[in-house]
Coordinates of C-alpha atoms and ligand atoms in Angstrom, one line a residue:
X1 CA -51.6 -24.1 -59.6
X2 CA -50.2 -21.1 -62.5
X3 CA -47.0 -19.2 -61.1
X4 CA -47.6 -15.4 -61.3
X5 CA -45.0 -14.3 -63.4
X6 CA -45.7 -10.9 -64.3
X7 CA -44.3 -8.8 -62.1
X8 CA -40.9 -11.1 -61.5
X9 CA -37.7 -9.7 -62.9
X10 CA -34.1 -10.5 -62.5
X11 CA -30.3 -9.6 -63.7
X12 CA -29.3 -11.9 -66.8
X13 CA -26.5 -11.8 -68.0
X14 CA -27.0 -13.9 -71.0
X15 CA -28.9 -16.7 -72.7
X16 CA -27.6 -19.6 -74.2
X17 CA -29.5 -21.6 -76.3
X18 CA -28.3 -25.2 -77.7
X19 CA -26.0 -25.9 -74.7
X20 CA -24.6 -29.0 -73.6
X21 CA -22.6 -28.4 -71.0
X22 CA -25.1 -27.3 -68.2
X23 CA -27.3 -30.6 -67.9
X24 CA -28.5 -33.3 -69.1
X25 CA -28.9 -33.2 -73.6
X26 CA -29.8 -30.0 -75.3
X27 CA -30.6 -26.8 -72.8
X28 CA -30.7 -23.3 -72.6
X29 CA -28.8 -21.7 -69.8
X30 CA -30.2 -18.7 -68.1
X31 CA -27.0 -17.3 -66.4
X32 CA -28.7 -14.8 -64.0
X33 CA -26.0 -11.9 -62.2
X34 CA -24.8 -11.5 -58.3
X35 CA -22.7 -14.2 -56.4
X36 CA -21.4 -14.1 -53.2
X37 CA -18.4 -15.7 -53.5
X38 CA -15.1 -14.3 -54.6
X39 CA -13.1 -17.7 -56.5
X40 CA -9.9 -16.4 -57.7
X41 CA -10.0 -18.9 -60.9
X42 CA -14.1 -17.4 -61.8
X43 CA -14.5 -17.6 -65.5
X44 CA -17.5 -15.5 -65.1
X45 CA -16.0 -11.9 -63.5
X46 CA -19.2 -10.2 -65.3
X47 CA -21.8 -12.4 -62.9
X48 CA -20.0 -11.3 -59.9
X49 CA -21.7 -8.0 -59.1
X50 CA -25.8 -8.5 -59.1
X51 CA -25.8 -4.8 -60.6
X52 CA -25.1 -4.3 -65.2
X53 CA -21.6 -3.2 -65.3
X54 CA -20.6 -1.7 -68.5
X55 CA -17.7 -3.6 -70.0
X56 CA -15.1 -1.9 -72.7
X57 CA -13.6 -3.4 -75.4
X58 CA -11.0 -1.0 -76.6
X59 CA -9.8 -3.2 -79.8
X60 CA -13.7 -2.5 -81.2
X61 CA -13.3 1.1 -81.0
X62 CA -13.8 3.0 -84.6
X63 CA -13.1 6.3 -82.5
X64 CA -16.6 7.8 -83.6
X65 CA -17.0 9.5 -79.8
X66 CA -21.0 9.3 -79.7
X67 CA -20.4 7.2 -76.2
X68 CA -18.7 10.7 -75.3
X69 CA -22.2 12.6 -75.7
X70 CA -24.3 9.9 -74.4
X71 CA -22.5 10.2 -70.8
X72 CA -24.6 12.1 -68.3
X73 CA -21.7 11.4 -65.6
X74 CA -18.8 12.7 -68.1
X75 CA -16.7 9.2 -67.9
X76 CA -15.9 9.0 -71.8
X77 CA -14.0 11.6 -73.7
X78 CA -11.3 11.3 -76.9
X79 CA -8.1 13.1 -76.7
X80 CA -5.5 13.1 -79.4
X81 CA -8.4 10.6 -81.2
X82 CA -8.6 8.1 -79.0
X83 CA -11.8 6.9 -76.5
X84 CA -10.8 7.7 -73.1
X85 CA -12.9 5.8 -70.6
X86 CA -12.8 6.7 -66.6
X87 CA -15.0 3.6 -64.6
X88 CA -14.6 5.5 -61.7
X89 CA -17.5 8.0 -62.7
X90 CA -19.7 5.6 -64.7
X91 CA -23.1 4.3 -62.6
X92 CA -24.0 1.7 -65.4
X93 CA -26.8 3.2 -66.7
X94 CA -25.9 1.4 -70.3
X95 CA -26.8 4.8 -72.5
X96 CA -23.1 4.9 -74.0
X97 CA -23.6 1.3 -74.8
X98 CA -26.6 2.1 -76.9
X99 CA -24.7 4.6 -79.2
X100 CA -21.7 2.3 -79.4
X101 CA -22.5 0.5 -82.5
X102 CA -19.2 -0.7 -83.1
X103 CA -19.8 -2.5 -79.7
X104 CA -16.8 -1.3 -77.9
X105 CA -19.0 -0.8 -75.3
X106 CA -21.6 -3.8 -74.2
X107 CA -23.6 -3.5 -70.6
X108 CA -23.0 -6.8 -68.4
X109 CA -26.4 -7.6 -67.1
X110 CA -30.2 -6.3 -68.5
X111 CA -33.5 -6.5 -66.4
X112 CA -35.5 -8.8 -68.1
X113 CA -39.3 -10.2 -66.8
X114 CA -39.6 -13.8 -66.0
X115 CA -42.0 -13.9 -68.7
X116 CA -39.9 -12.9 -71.0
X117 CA -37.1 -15.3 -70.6
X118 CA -39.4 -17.9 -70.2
X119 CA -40.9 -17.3 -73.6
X120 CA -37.0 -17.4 -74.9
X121 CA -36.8 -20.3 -73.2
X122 CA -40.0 -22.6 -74.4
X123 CA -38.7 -21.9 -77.8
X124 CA -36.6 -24.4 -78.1
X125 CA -38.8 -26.9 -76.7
X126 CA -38.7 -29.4 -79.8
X127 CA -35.4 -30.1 -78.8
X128 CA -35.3 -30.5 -75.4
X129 CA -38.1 -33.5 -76.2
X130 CA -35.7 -35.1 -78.4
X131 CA -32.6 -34.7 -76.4
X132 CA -33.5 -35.1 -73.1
X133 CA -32.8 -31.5 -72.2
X134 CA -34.4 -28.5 -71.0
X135 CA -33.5 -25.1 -69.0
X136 CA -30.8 -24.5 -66.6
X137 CA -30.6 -21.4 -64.2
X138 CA -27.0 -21.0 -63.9
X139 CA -25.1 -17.6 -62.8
X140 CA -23.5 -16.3 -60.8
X141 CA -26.0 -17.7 -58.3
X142 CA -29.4 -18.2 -59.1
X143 CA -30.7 -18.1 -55.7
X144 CA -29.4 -14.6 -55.4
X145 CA -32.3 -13.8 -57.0
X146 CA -35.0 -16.6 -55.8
X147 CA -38.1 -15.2 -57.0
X148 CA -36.9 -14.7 -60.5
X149 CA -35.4 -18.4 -60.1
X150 CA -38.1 -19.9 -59.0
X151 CA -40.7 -18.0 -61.2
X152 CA -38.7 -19.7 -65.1
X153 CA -38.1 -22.7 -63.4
X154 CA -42.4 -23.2 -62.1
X155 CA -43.0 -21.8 -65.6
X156 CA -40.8 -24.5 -67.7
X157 CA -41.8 -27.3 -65.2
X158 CA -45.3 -26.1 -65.9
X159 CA -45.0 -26.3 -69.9
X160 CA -43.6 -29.9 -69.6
X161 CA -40.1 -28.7 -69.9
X162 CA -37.1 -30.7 -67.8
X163 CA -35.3 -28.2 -64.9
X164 CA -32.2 -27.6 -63.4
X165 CA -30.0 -25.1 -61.3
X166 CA -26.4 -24.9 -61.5
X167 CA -25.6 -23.4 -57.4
X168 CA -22.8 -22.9 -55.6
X169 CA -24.8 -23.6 -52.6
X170 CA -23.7 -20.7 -50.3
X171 CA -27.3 -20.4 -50.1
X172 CA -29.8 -19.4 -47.0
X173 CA -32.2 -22.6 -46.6
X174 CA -35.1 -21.1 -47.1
X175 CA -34.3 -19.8 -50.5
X176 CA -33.4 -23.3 -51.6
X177 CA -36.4 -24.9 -50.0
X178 CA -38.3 -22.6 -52.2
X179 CA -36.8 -23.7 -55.4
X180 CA -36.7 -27.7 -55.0
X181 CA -39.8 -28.0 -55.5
X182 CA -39.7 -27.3 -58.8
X183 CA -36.3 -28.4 -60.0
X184 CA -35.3 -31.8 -61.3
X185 CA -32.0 -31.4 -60.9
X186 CA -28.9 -29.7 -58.8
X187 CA -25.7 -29.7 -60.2
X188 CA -23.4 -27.7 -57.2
X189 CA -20.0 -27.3 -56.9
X190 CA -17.8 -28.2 -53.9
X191 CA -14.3 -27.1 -54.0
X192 CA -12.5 -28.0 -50.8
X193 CA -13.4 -29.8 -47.6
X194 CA -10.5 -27.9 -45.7
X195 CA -12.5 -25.2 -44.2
X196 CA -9.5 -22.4 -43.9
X197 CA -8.8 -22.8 -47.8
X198 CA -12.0 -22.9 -48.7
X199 CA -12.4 -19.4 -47.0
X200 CA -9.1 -18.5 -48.4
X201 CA -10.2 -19.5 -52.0
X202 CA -13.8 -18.5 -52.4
X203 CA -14.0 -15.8 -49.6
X204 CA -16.7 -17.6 -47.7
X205 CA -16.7 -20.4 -45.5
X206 CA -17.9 -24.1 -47.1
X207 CA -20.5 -24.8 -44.0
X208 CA -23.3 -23.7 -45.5
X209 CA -22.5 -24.9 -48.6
X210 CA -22.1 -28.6 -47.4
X211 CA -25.6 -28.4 -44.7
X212 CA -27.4 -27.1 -48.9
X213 CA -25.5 -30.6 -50.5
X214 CA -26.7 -32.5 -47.2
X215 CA -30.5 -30.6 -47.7
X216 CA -30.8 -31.4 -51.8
X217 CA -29.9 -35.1 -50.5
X218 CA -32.3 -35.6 -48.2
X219 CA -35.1 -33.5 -50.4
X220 CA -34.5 -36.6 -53.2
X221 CA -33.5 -34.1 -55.6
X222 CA -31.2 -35.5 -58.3
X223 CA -27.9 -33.7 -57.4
X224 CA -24.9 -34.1 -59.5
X225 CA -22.2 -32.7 -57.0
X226 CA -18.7 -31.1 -59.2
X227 CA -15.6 -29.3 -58.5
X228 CA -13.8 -27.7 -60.4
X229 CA -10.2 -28.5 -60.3
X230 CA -7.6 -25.9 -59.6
X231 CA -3.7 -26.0 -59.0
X232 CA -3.1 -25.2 -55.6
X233 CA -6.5 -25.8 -54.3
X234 CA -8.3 -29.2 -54.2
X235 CA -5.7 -30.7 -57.3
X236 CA -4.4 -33.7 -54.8
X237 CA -5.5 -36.8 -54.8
X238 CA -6.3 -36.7 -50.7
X239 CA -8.2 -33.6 -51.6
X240 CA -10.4 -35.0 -53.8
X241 CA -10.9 -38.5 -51.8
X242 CA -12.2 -36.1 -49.3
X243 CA -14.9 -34.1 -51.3
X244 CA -15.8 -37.7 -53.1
X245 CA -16.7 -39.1 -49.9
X246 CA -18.9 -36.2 -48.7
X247 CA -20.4 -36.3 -52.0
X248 CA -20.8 -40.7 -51.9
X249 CA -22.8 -40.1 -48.2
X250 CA -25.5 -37.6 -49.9
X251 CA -28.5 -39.8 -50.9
X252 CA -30.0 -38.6 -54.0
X253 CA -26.2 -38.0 -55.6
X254 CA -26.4 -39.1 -59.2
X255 CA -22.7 -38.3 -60.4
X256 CA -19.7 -36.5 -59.1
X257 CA -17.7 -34.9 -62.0
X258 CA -14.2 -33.4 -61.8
X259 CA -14.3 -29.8 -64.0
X260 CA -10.4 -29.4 -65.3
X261 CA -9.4 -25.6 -64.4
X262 CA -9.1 -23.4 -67.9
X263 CA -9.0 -19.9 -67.8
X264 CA -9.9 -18.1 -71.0
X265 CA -11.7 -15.2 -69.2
X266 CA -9.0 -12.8 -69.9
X267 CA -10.5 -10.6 -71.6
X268 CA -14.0 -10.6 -69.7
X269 CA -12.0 -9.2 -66.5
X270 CA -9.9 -6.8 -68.8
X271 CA -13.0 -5.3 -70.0
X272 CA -14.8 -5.1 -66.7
X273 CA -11.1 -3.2 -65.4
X274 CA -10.6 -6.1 -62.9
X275 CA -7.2 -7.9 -62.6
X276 CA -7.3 -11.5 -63.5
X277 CA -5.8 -13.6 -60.5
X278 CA -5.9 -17.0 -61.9
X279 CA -4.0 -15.7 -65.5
X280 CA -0.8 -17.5 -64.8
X281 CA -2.2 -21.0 -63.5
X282 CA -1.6 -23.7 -65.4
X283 CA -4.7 -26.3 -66.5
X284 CA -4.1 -30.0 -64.9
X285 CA -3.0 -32.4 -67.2
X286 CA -4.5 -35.6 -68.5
X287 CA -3.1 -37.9 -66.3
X288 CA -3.7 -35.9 -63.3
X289 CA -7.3 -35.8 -64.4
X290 CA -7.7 -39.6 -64.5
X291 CA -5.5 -39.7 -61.2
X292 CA -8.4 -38.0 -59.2
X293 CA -11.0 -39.6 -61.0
X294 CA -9.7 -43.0 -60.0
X295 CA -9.5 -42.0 -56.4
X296 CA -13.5 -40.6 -56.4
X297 CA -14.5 -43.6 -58.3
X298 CA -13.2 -45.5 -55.1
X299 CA -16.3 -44.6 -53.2
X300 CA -18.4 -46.6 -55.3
X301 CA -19.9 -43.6 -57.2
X302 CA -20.4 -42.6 -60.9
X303 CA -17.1 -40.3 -61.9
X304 CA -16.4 -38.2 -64.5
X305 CA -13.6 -35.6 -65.6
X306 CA -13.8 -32.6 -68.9
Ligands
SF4_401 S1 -19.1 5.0 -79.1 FE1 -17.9 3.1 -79.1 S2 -16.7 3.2 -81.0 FE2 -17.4 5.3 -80.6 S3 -15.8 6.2 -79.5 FE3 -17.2 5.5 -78.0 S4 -16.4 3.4 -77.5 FE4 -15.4 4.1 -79.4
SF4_402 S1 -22.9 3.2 -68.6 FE1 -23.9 5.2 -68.2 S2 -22.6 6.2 -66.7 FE2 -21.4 4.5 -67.4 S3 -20.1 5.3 -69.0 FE3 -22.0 4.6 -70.0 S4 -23.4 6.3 -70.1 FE4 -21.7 6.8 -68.7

């Protein structure tokens, strides 16, 4: 039976077409806005917040002032010649971003229909058939927003065209429920089995997240469980024994796959004015990286490390 689409928007934050690091062979990533945990290491600070932000780029600034003119709430004014910006007064309406044309100032985050991306999406469909690819909802969380989820994924599936969500699985059941159905694959990350750090290090607790790994399993759902690796979190060999053999116990498992940390979101959290917690860590090395891959590979699963 046809999805209804028409009416079903969500938060996108961008995208990607001709990926290859979201799935299987050549894909385009929908990264969709809100998550509801709080990783200190995110890469994505602008898919925290399910609302547009505004995000300033002060190097971009040709010091026209039309942003200072387009503010209803007063949050942009030049002194001395330079842009002044003051977040505490912007709402993220996006009408400064408009003016900006030297694109100092860009909106995190549009409204778009599921219509619409779905006709961004089926664009590239000559490729996915000779890749092996397809879409992939990724965020954020995609089952923030189920209904928009749900409504690209029914519509791809329905033109022939291969599905997948990327999740971090602190999910209510229901919501995932509603999406298997019509997704043929869940990648979802698992970053610690020690409950009190993974509080510590996402903000929530994993529970939830291991009863949605333990659900996708039992559904049949391909499931390609990953963590990402991050100095002073899971980057132990004991630690990632212990997430491995969850992750060997889940039936419909198809990989496990060890994500080294990098952070190169900088700049994202400078121009949403957050501080970036993870700036000083450094990435694991090579050898480390084949250390914990030997010890997952021990529970007779298919491992891999970037
Ligand atoms: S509109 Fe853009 S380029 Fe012009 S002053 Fe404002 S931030 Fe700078
Ligand atoms: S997004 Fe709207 S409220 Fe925020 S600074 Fe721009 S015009 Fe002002």
């Amino acid at each position: 039976m046809a999805e209804t689409r028409g009416p079903v928007s969500g938060v996108v934050t961008d995208i990607q077409r001709f990926s290859i690091h979201d799935g299987p062979g050549i894909r385009t990533t929908v990264f969709v806005k809100g998550c509801p945990l709080r990783c200190f290491w995110c890469h994505n600070p602008e898919a925290l917040a399910p609302q547009p932000q505004l995000q300033c780029f002060p190097d971009r600034c040709i010091g026209c002032g039309d942003c200072v003119d387009a503010c209803p709430q007063g949050a942009h004014a030049m002194r001395d010649g330079a842009h002044r910006f003051d977040r505490s007064r912007c709402t993220g309406c996006g009408l400064c971003a408009r003016t900006c044309y030297a694109r100092a100032l860009v909106m995190a985050g549009e409204v778009k229909s599921a219509d619409e991306v779905v006709e961004e999406v089926l664009r590239d469909t000559a490729f996915y058939e000779t890749s092996g690819g397809g879409v992939t909802i990724s965020g954020g969380e995609p089952l923030q927003q189920p209904r928009f989820t749900r409504a690209v994924l029914a519509a791809c599936r329905e033109a022939g065209v291969h599905t997948a969500i990327e999740t971090a699985g602190h999910v209510a059941r229901d919501r995932l429920l509603a999406v298997l159905p019509v997704t043929d694959l869940v990648m979802m990350d698992i970053k610690t089995m020690d409950p009190e750090l993974h509080r510590d290090a996402t903000g929530v607790s994993h529970e939830r997240i291991l009863e949605s790994a333990r659900l996708v399993g039992e559904s049949g759902t391909p499931l390609i469980i990953r963590t990402p690796v991050v100095p002073g979190v899971n980057d132990t060999v004991e630690s990632i024994d212990a997430i491995a053999g969850f992750a060997a116990g889940l039936r419909s498992l198809v990989s496990y796959e060890l994500l080294r940390f990098h952070m190169m979101a900088g700049s994202k959290y400078a121009a949403l004015g957050m501080a970036c917690p993870a700036a000083e860590l450094t990435p694991p090395d090579d050898e480390l990286m084949d250390r914990l891959t030997a010890a997952a590979a021990r529970h007779a699963i298919a491992v891999t490390h970037t």
